[in-house]
Short mmCIF file of N, CA and C in Angstrom, two decimals:
data_model
loop_
_atom_site.label_atom_id
_atom_site.label_comp_id
_atom_site.label_asym_id
_atom_site.label_seq_id
_atom_site.Cartn_x
_atom_site.Cartn_y
_atom_site.Cartn_z
N UNK A 125 5.55 -2.11 -9.15
CA UNK A 125 4.62 -2.55 -8.16
C UNK A 125 3.36 -1.90 -8.21
N UNK A 126 3.49 -0.32 -7.93
CA UNK A 126 2.26 0.33 -7.58
C UNK A 126 1.78 0.13 -9.63
N UNK A 127 2.37 0.24 -10.60
CA UNK A 127 2.58 0.52 -11.95
C UNK A 127 1.39 -1.08 -12.24
N UNK A 128 2.07 -2.13 -11.82
CA UNK A 128 1.25 -3.36 -12.31
C UNK A 128 -0.55 -3.48 -11.37
N UNK A 129 0.06 -3.02 -10.38
CA UNK A 129 -1.36 -3.11 -9.71
C UNK A 129 -2.50 -2.01 -10.40
N UNK A 130 -2.10 -0.87 -10.96
CA UNK A 130 -2.35 -0.14 -12.11
C UNK A 130 -3.52 -0.88 -12.83
N UNK A 131 -2.07 -1.33 -13.81
CA UNK A 131 -2.91 -2.21 -15.13
C UNK A 131 -3.56 -3.11 -14.78
N UNK A 132 -3.39 -3.75 -13.77
CA UNK A 132 -4.45 -5.15 -13.55
C UNK A 132 -5.39 -4.61 -12.76
N UNK A 133 -5.71 -3.51 -12.09
CA UNK A 133 -6.89 -3.14 -11.86
C UNK A 133 -7.87 -2.55 -13.13
N UNK A 134 -7.35 -1.85 -14.12
CA UNK A 134 -7.62 -1.33 -15.11
C UNK A 134 -8.57 -2.33 -15.96
N UNK A 135 -7.41 -3.30 -16.09
CA UNK A 135 -7.91 -4.84 -16.98
C UNK A 135 -8.88 -5.41 -16.53
N UNK A 136 -9.20 -5.36 -15.15
CA UNK A 136 -10.04 -6.20 -14.13
C UNK A 136 -11.52 -5.43 -14.53
N UNK A 137 -11.23 -4.17 -14.02
CA UNK A 137 -12.59 -3.01 -14.54
C UNK A 137 -13.17 -2.76 -15.80
N UNK A 138 -12.20 -3.28 -17.06
CA UNK A 138 -12.69 -3.30 -18.35
C UNK A 138 -13.07 -4.55 -18.51
N UNK A 139 -12.54 -5.53 -17.93
CA UNK A 139 -13.24 -6.67 -18.12
C UNK A 139 -14.69 -6.87 -17.23
N UNK A 140 -14.56 -6.12 -16.25
CA UNK A 140 -16.00 -6.03 -15.30
C UNK A 140 -17.17 -5.39 -16.23
N UNK A 141 -16.71 -4.32 -16.99
CA UNK A 141 -17.72 -3.55 -17.48
C UNK A 141 -18.47 -4.27 -19.20
N UNK A 142 -17.37 -4.91 -19.64
CA UNK A 142 -17.91 -6.16 -20.51
C UNK A 142 -18.98 -6.72 -20.15
N UNK A 143 -18.75 -7.42 -19.20
CA UNK A 143 -19.15 -8.32 -18.75
C UNK A 143 -20.68 -8.21 -18.18
N UNK A 144 -20.60 -7.12 -17.95
CA UNK A 144 -21.57 -6.53 -17.39
C UNK A 144 -22.77 -5.98 -18.53
N UNK A 145 -22.47 -5.38 -19.38
CA UNK A 145 -22.25 -5.08 -20.91
C UNK A 145 -23.14 -5.83 -21.66
N UNK A 146 -22.62 -7.18 -21.30
CA UNK A 146 -23.02 -8.36 -22.10
C UNK A 146 -24.75 -8.95 -21.12
N UNK A 147 -24.33 -8.84 -20.07
CA UNK A 147 -25.47 -9.13 -19.30
C UNK A 147 -26.74 -7.95 -19.49
N UNK A 148 -26.49 -6.53 -19.97
CA UNK A 148 -27.61 -5.81 -20.09
C UNK A 148 -28.03 -5.94 -20.83
N UNK A 149 -27.36 -6.65 -22.59
CA UNK A 149 -27.30 -6.88 -23.50
C UNK A 149 -27.95 -7.73 -24.24
N UNK A 150 -27.97 -9.08 -23.08
CA UNK A 150 -28.16 -9.96 -23.57
C UNK A 150 -29.44 -10.37 -24.18
N UNK A 151 -30.69 -9.45 -23.47
CA UNK A 151 -31.66 -9.60 -23.98
C UNK A 151 -32.16 -9.36 -25.47
N UNK A 152 -31.20 -7.65 -25.44
CA UNK A 152 -31.39 -7.16 -27.10
C UNK A 152 -31.05 -7.65 -27.68
N UNK A 153 -29.67 -8.63 -27.76
CA UNK A 153 -29.36 -9.74 -28.76
C UNK A 153 -30.32 -10.71 -29.12
N UNK A 154 -30.91 -11.53 -28.27
CA UNK A 154 -31.93 -12.46 -28.50
C UNK A 154 -33.18 -12.11 -29.18
N UNK A 155 -33.25 -10.92 -28.83
CA UNK A 155 -34.43 -10.19 -29.40
C UNK A 155 -33.86 -9.84 -30.95
N UNK A 156 -32.87 -9.61 -31.60
CA UNK A 156 -32.65 -9.23 -32.48
C UNK A 156 -32.26 -10.56 -33.17
N UNK A 157 -31.60 -11.36 -32.68
CA UNK A 157 -31.66 -12.74 -33.87
C UNK A 157 -32.88 -13.24 -33.71
N UNK A 158 -33.90 -13.14 -33.07
CA UNK A 158 -34.89 -13.80 -33.13
C UNK A 158 -36.04 -13.12 -34.08
N UNK A 159 -35.81 -11.67 -34.13
CA UNK A 159 -36.42 -10.72 -35.09
C UNK A 159 -35.78 -11.28 -36.50
N UNK A 160 -34.63 -11.13 -36.81
CA UNK A 160 -34.07 -11.42 -38.10
C UNK A 160 -34.43 -12.69 -38.15
N UNK A 161 -34.01 -13.49 -37.80
CA UNK A 161 -34.54 -15.02 -38.22
C UNK A 161 -36.16 -15.08 -38.58
N UNK A 162 -36.57 -14.37 -37.78
CA UNK A 162 -38.47 -14.40 -37.99
C UNK A 162 -38.65 -13.82 -39.49
N UNK A 163 -38.20 -12.68 -39.66
CA UNK A 163 -38.02 -12.16 -41.27
C UNK A 163 -37.24 -12.70 -42.25
N UNK A 164 -36.05 -13.02 -42.09
CA UNK A 164 -35.46 -14.01 -43.36
C UNK A 164 -36.24 -15.36 -43.43
N UNK A 165 -36.70 -16.03 -42.31
CA UNK A 165 -37.67 -16.90 -42.85
C UNK A 165 -39.11 -17.04 -43.75
N UNK A 166 -39.34 -15.78 -43.30
CA UNK A 166 -40.65 -15.38 -44.11
C UNK A 166 -40.87 -15.84 -45.18
N UNK A 167 -39.80 -15.64 -46.27
CA UNK A 167 -39.98 -16.13 -47.53
C UNK A 167 -39.52 -17.37 -48.32
N UNK A 168 -39.43 -17.86 -46.90
CA UNK A 168 -39.29 -20.01 -47.17
C UNK A 168 -37.32 -19.56 -47.38
N UNK A 169 -36.88 -18.95 -47.21
CA UNK A 169 -35.02 -19.05 -47.54
C UNK A 169 -34.58 -18.26 -46.52
N UNK A 170 -33.60 -18.52 -45.83
CA UNK A 170 -32.76 -17.29 -45.32
C UNK A 170 -31.70 -17.81 -46.04
N UNK A 171 -31.01 -16.48 -46.83
CA UNK A 171 -30.37 -16.27 -47.65
C UNK A 171 -28.55 -15.71 -47.01
N UNK A 172 -27.84 -16.36 -47.63
CA UNK A 172 -26.61 -15.85 -47.33
C UNK A 172 -26.16 -14.17 -46.75
N UNK A 173 -27.06 -13.34 -48.04
CA UNK A 173 -27.29 -12.15 -47.96
C UNK A 173 -27.92 -11.98 -46.63
N UNK A 174 -28.69 -12.19 -46.23
CA UNK A 174 -29.61 -11.65 -44.28
C UNK A 174 -28.73 -12.08 -43.67
N UNK A 175 -27.90 -13.50 -43.80
CA UNK A 175 -27.00 -13.46 -42.59
C UNK A 175 -26.07 -12.73 -42.89
N UNK A 176 -25.62 -12.07 -43.43
CA UNK A 176 -24.62 -11.35 -43.75
C UNK A 176 -24.76 -9.98 -42.87
N UNK A 177 -25.82 -9.39 -43.42
CA UNK A 177 -26.71 -8.04 -43.04
C UNK A 177 -26.72 -8.36 -41.31
N UNK A 178 -27.01 -9.13 -40.91
CA UNK A 178 -27.07 -9.25 -39.26
C UNK A 178 -26.06 -9.35 -38.69
N UNK A 179 -25.10 -10.08 -39.13
CA UNK A 179 -23.79 -10.09 -38.70
C UNK A 179 -23.16 -8.24 -38.23
N UNK A 180 -23.17 -8.21 -39.77
CA UNK A 180 -22.49 -6.96 -40.27
C UNK A 180 -23.14 -5.80 -38.99
N UNK A 181 -24.57 -5.67 -38.75
CA UNK A 181 -25.01 -5.17 -37.51
C UNK A 181 -24.28 -5.35 -36.43
N UNK A 182 -24.44 -6.55 -35.99
CA UNK A 182 -24.13 -6.85 -34.64
C UNK A 182 -22.60 -6.52 -34.46
N UNK A 183 -21.75 -6.09 -35.21
CA UNK A 183 -20.56 -5.98 -35.61
C UNK A 183 -20.42 -4.36 -35.50
N UNK A 184 -21.40 -3.77 -35.77
CA UNK A 184 -21.09 -2.36 -35.61
C UNK A 184 -22.09 -1.72 -34.40
N UNK A 185 -22.98 -2.68 -34.11
CA UNK A 185 -23.68 -2.14 -32.61
C UNK A 185 -22.57 -1.68 -31.60
N UNK A 186 -23.11 -0.80 -30.66
CA UNK A 186 -22.24 -0.57 -29.57
C UNK A 186 -23.01 -1.26 -27.92
N UNK A 187 -24.35 -1.47 -28.30
CA UNK A 187 -25.19 -2.49 -27.70
C UNK A 187 -24.38 -3.61 -27.89
N UNK A 188 -24.21 -4.03 -28.58
CA UNK A 188 -24.00 -5.57 -29.05
C UNK A 188 -23.15 -6.11 -29.60
N UNK A 189 -22.03 -5.49 -29.56
CA UNK A 189 -20.17 -5.26 -29.89
C UNK A 189 -19.51 -6.06 -29.00
N UNK A 190 -20.11 -6.44 -28.09
CA UNK A 190 -19.30 -6.52 -26.75
C UNK A 190 -19.52 -8.41 -26.90
N UNK A 191 -20.66 -8.66 -27.94
CA UNK A 191 -20.57 -10.21 -27.78
C UNK A 191 -19.88 -11.10 -29.38
N UNK A 192 -19.44 -11.96 -28.81
CA UNK A 192 -18.42 -12.29 -29.69
C UNK A 192 -19.41 -12.93 -31.04
N UNK A 193 -18.96 -12.39 -32.38
CA UNK A 193 -19.85 -12.86 -33.44
C UNK A 193 -20.17 -14.25 -33.30
N UNK A 194 -19.31 -14.81 -33.27
CA UNK A 194 -19.25 -16.89 -32.94
C UNK A 194 -20.73 -16.98 -31.93
N UNK A 195 -20.70 -16.32 -30.87
CA UNK A 195 -21.80 -16.55 -30.15
C UNK A 195 -22.93 -15.76 -30.91
N UNK A 196 -23.04 -14.87 -31.72
CA UNK A 196 -24.18 -14.30 -31.81
C UNK A 196 -25.13 -15.23 -33.64
N UNK A 197 -24.32 -15.36 -34.13
CA UNK A 197 -24.00 -16.73 -34.96
C UNK A 197 -24.66 -17.84 -34.38
N UNK A 198 -24.19 -18.23 -33.45
CA UNK A 198 -24.42 -19.53 -32.72
C UNK A 198 -26.41 -19.21 -32.44
N UNK A 199 -26.11 -18.37 -31.39
CA UNK A 199 -27.81 -17.50 -31.70
C UNK A 199 -28.42 -17.85 -32.33
N UNK A 200 -28.22 -17.37 -33.39
CA UNK A 200 -29.30 -17.00 -34.83
C UNK A 200 -29.46 -18.31 -35.12
N UNK A 201 -28.28 -19.28 -35.05
CA UNK A 201 -28.69 -20.33 -36.09
C UNK A 201 -29.51 -21.82 -35.23
N UNK A 202 -29.57 -21.45 -33.74
CA UNK A 202 -30.52 -22.02 -33.13
C UNK A 202 -31.84 -21.56 -33.17
N UNK A 203 -32.14 -20.22 -33.54
CA UNK A 203 -33.53 -19.79 -34.02
C UNK A 203 -33.81 -20.20 -35.18
N UNK A 204 -33.24 -20.22 -35.96
CA UNK A 204 -33.38 -21.02 -37.25
C UNK A 204 -33.44 -22.18 -37.35
N UNK A 205 -33.01 -23.36 -36.29
CA UNK A 205 -33.08 -25.03 -36.35
C UNK A 205 -34.62 -24.75 -35.55
N UNK A 206 -35.38 -23.91 -34.81
CA UNK A 206 -36.57 -24.18 -34.67
C UNK A 206 -37.41 -24.03 -35.62
N UNK A 207 -37.29 -22.71 -36.66
CA UNK A 207 -37.89 -22.86 -37.78
C UNK A 207 -37.90 -23.78 -38.44
N UNK A 208 -36.75 -24.22 -39.22
CA UNK A 208 -36.76 -25.39 -39.26
C UNK A 208 -37.03 -26.66 -39.39
N UNK A 209 -37.71 -26.68 -37.53
CA UNK A 209 -37.98 -28.09 -37.03
C UNK A 209 -39.72 -28.00 -37.00
N UNK A 210 -40.06 -27.21 -37.12
CA UNK A 210 -41.39 -26.44 -37.03
C UNK A 210 -42.11 -24.84 -37.31
N UNK A 211 -41.86 -24.52 -38.50
CA UNK A 211 -42.34 -23.13 -38.32
C UNK A 211 -43.42 -22.31 -36.91
N UNK A 212 -44.42 -22.95 -37.22
CA UNK A 212 -44.60 -22.22 -35.43
C UNK A 212 -43.79 -22.05 -34.35
N UNK A 213 -43.48 -23.00 -34.21
CA UNK A 213 -42.68 -23.39 -32.71
C UNK A 213 -41.34 -22.33 -33.06
N UNK A 214 -40.94 -22.30 -34.47
CA UNK A 214 -40.16 -21.14 -34.32
C UNK A 214 -40.70 -19.99 -34.60
N UNK A 215 -41.86 -19.66 -34.86
CA UNK A 215 -42.29 -18.31 -34.59
C UNK A 215 -42.75 -18.06 -33.23
N UNK A 216 -43.41 -18.58 -32.44
CA UNK A 216 -43.91 -18.88 -31.53
C UNK A 216 -42.60 -18.33 -30.55
N UNK A 217 -41.76 -19.43 -30.68
CA UNK A 217 -40.15 -19.00 -30.02
C UNK A 217 -39.37 -17.37 -30.19
N UNK A 218 -39.49 -16.92 -31.26
CA UNK A 218 -39.11 -16.00 -31.74
C UNK A 218 -39.93 -14.39 -31.26
N UNK A 219 -40.97 -15.05 -30.88
CA UNK A 219 -41.93 -13.63 -30.61
C UNK A 219 -42.06 -13.68 -29.49
N UNK A 220 -41.66 -14.43 -28.61
CA UNK A 220 -41.08 -14.81 -27.07
C UNK A 220 -40.29 -13.63 -26.91
N UNK A 221 -39.50 -14.19 -27.80
CA UNK A 221 -38.02 -13.63 -27.58
C UNK A 221 -38.30 -11.86 -28.07
N UNK A 222 -38.72 -11.60 -28.93
CA UNK A 222 -38.89 -10.91 -29.41
C UNK A 222 -40.10 -9.41 -28.62
N UNK A 223 -40.81 -9.97 -27.71
CA UNK A 223 -41.93 -9.68 -27.05
C UNK A 223 -41.47 -8.84 -25.69
N UNK A 224 -39.88 -9.67 -25.53
CA UNK A 224 -39.27 -8.91 -24.30
C UNK A 224 -38.43 -7.66 -24.35
N UNK A 225 -38.93 -6.95 -25.17
CA UNK A 225 -38.75 -5.33 -25.63
C UNK A 225 -39.46 -4.36 -25.08
N UNK A 226 -40.55 -5.45 -25.32
CA UNK A 226 -41.84 -4.34 -25.37
C UNK A 226 -41.83 -3.27 -24.74
N UNK A 227 -41.57 -2.98 -23.35
CA UNK A 227 -41.82 -2.11 -22.49
C UNK A 227 -40.29 -0.90 -22.84
N UNK A 228 -39.71 -1.63 -23.90
CA UNK A 228 -38.21 -0.25 -23.96
C UNK A 228 -37.98 -0.19 -25.46
N UNK A 229 -39.00 1.23 -25.65
CA UNK A 229 -39.45 1.52 -27.01
C UNK A 229 -38.26 1.59 -27.84
N UNK A 230 -36.94 2.49 -27.23
CA UNK A 230 -35.69 2.77 -28.07
C UNK A 230 -35.39 1.37 -28.88
N UNK A 231 -34.93 0.26 -28.12
CA UNK A 231 -35.15 -0.55 -28.33
C UNK A 231 -35.83 -1.29 -29.36
N UNK A 232 -36.81 -1.13 -29.19
CA UNK A 232 -37.69 -2.14 -29.84
C UNK A 232 -37.77 -1.41 -31.34
N UNK A 233 -38.02 -0.08 -31.25
CA UNK A 233 -37.64 0.58 -32.29
C UNK A 233 -36.39 0.38 -33.46
N UNK A 234 -35.27 0.31 -32.47
CA UNK A 234 -33.67 -0.66 -33.37
C UNK A 234 -34.21 -2.03 -34.36
N UNK A 235 -34.85 -2.51 -33.39
CA UNK A 235 -34.93 -3.75 -33.42
C UNK A 235 -36.29 -3.70 -34.72
N UNK A 236 -36.99 -3.14 -34.74
CA UNK A 236 -37.70 -3.26 -36.46
C UNK A 236 -37.32 -2.24 -36.99
N UNK A 237 -36.19 -1.59 -36.71
CA UNK A 237 -35.14 -1.26 -38.17
C UNK A 237 -34.55 -2.25 -38.79
N UNK A 238 -33.79 -2.25 -37.66
CA UNK A 238 -32.82 -4.34 -37.97
C UNK A 238 -33.49 -4.81 -38.95
N UNK A 239 -34.95 -5.47 -38.15
CA UNK A 239 -35.34 -6.68 -39.32
C UNK A 239 -35.64 -6.37 -40.79
N UNK A 240 -36.08 -4.65 -40.64
CA UNK A 240 -36.28 -4.33 -41.92
C UNK A 240 -35.14 -4.27 -43.14
N UNK A 241 -34.25 -3.92 -42.76
CA UNK A 241 -32.72 -4.00 -43.60
C UNK A 241 -32.79 -5.46 -43.66
N UNK A 242 -32.48 -6.12 -42.44
CA UNK A 242 -32.39 -7.84 -42.85
C UNK A 242 -33.56 -8.32 -44.34
N UNK A 243 -34.89 -7.88 -44.15
CA UNK A 243 -35.58 -8.48 -44.77
C UNK A 243 -35.23 -7.22 -46.57
N UNK A 244 -34.65 -6.66 -46.58
CA UNK A 244 -34.18 -5.75 -47.82
C UNK A 244 -33.05 -6.02 -48.17
N UNK A 245 -32.14 -7.12 -47.57
CA UNK A 245 -31.10 -7.48 -47.65
C UNK A 245 -30.45 -8.41 -48.75
N UNK A 246 -31.50 -9.15 -49.18
CA UNK A 246 -31.37 -9.60 -50.58
C UNK A 246 -31.98 -8.83 -51.76
N UNK A 247 -32.26 -7.58 -51.23
CA UNK A 247 -32.93 -7.06 -52.49
C UNK A 247 -34.06 -6.88 -53.22
N UNK A 248 -34.93 -7.96 -52.33
CA UNK A 248 -36.28 -7.65 -52.40
C UNK A 248 -36.92 -7.99 -51.13
N UNK A 249 -37.40 -6.55 -50.62
CA UNK A 249 -38.46 -6.74 -49.19
C UNK A 249 -39.68 -7.02 -49.88
N UNK A 250 -39.95 -8.23 -49.88
CA UNK A 250 -41.14 -8.93 -50.12
C UNK A 250 -42.57 -8.57 -49.40
N UNK A 251 -43.25 -8.56 -49.82
CA UNK A 251 -44.96 -8.82 -48.92
C UNK A 251 -45.20 -9.70 -47.68
N UNK A 252 -43.95 -10.99 -47.80
CA UNK A 252 -44.00 -11.64 -46.95
C UNK A 252 -43.19 -11.37 -45.34
N UNK A 253 -41.84 -10.61 -46.04
CA UNK A 253 -41.05 -10.26 -45.27
C UNK A 253 -41.91 -8.70 -44.32
N UNK A 254 -42.12 -7.95 -45.16
CA UNK A 254 -43.34 -7.00 -44.67
C UNK A 254 -44.24 -7.40 -43.78
N UNK A 255 -44.69 -8.39 -43.64
CA UNK A 255 -45.97 -8.97 -42.75
C UNK A 255 -45.34 -9.33 -41.49
N UNK A 256 -43.79 -10.15 -41.95
CA UNK A 256 -43.29 -10.62 -40.55
C UNK A 256 -42.82 -9.31 -39.61
N UNK A 257 -42.30 -8.22 -40.29
CA UNK A 257 -42.38 -7.17 -39.84
C UNK A 257 -43.34 -6.30 -39.28
N UNK A 258 -44.29 -6.27 -39.39
CA UNK A 258 -45.82 -5.91 -39.38
C UNK A 258 -45.94 -6.95 -38.20
N UNK A 259 -45.67 -8.12 -37.96
CA UNK A 259 -46.02 -8.99 -36.96
C UNK A 259 -45.28 -8.55 -35.55
N UNK A 260 -44.01 -8.47 -36.32
CA UNK A 260 -43.11 -7.69 -35.01
C UNK A 260 -43.37 -6.38 -34.49
N UNK A 261 -43.94 -5.53 -34.87
CA UNK A 261 -43.94 -4.36 -34.85
C UNK A 261 -45.34 -4.36 -33.79
N UNK A 262 -46.67 -5.53 -33.99
CA UNK A 262 -47.77 -5.83 -33.15
C UNK A 262 -46.88 -6.48 -31.84
N UNK A 263 -46.21 -7.04 -31.82
CA UNK A 263 -45.69 -7.57 -30.53
C UNK A 263 -44.74 -6.97 -29.77
N UNK A 264 -44.86 -5.72 -30.61
CA UNK A 264 -43.73 -4.83 -29.56
C UNK A 264 -44.74 -3.55 -29.64
N UNK A 265 -46.02 -3.24 -30.15
CA UNK A 265 -46.83 -2.40 -29.32
C UNK A 265 -46.55 -1.27 -30.35
N UNK A 266 -45.86 -1.55 -31.36
CA UNK A 266 -45.36 -0.07 -32.40
C UNK A 266 -46.18 -0.02 -33.35
N UNK A 267 -46.75 0.88 -33.93
CA UNK A 267 -47.68 0.90 -35.25
C UNK A 267 -46.66 0.44 -36.25
N UNK A 268 -47.28 -0.18 -36.93
CA UNK A 268 -46.17 -0.35 -38.24
C UNK A 268 -46.05 0.62 -39.50
N UNK A 269 -47.20 1.43 -39.64
CA UNK A 269 -46.78 2.58 -40.11
C UNK A 269 -45.45 3.69 -40.04
N UNK A 270 -45.53 3.46 -38.96
CA UNK A 270 -44.20 4.12 -38.28
C UNK A 270 -42.81 4.08 -39.42
N UNK A 271 -42.99 2.98 -39.87
CA UNK A 271 -41.74 2.03 -40.73
C UNK A 271 -41.97 2.02 -41.91
N UNK A 272 -43.05 2.54 -42.69
CA UNK A 272 -43.98 2.41 -43.53
C UNK A 272 -43.86 1.10 -44.67
N UNK A 273 -44.44 0.19 -42.98
CA UNK A 273 -44.93 -1.15 -43.10
C UNK A 273 -46.40 -1.26 -43.43
#
């Protein structure tokens, strides 16, 4: 009986910890998918390489691996749909989400590095993708020069 209680208490604590992590990092996840979509859409084409790079980052990030990849892809596709509907609306919505990290410098810097990696995922980090990363830096109050942009 005591062993059962210990096992279930541990499982409940782990589940709660995971749920708290999701709550605390949802803002970061939404900013990452928004930034990735903004950069991926910059050259007019969201490639499968860019999507795969983003999914790989999510799966390897301690902050984000608590999220189901399906949920992350769903969030990414939702942002992409806004770009497909209207470029300006998609851009505005993405920047709104990204801007929530403005006062969290470590998270903001990580976001920019991820976005740069997404931009170069197809082997060509072109000027439109660099410009999107500079826009993200400006939204976050970061110096684009810190990222060789």
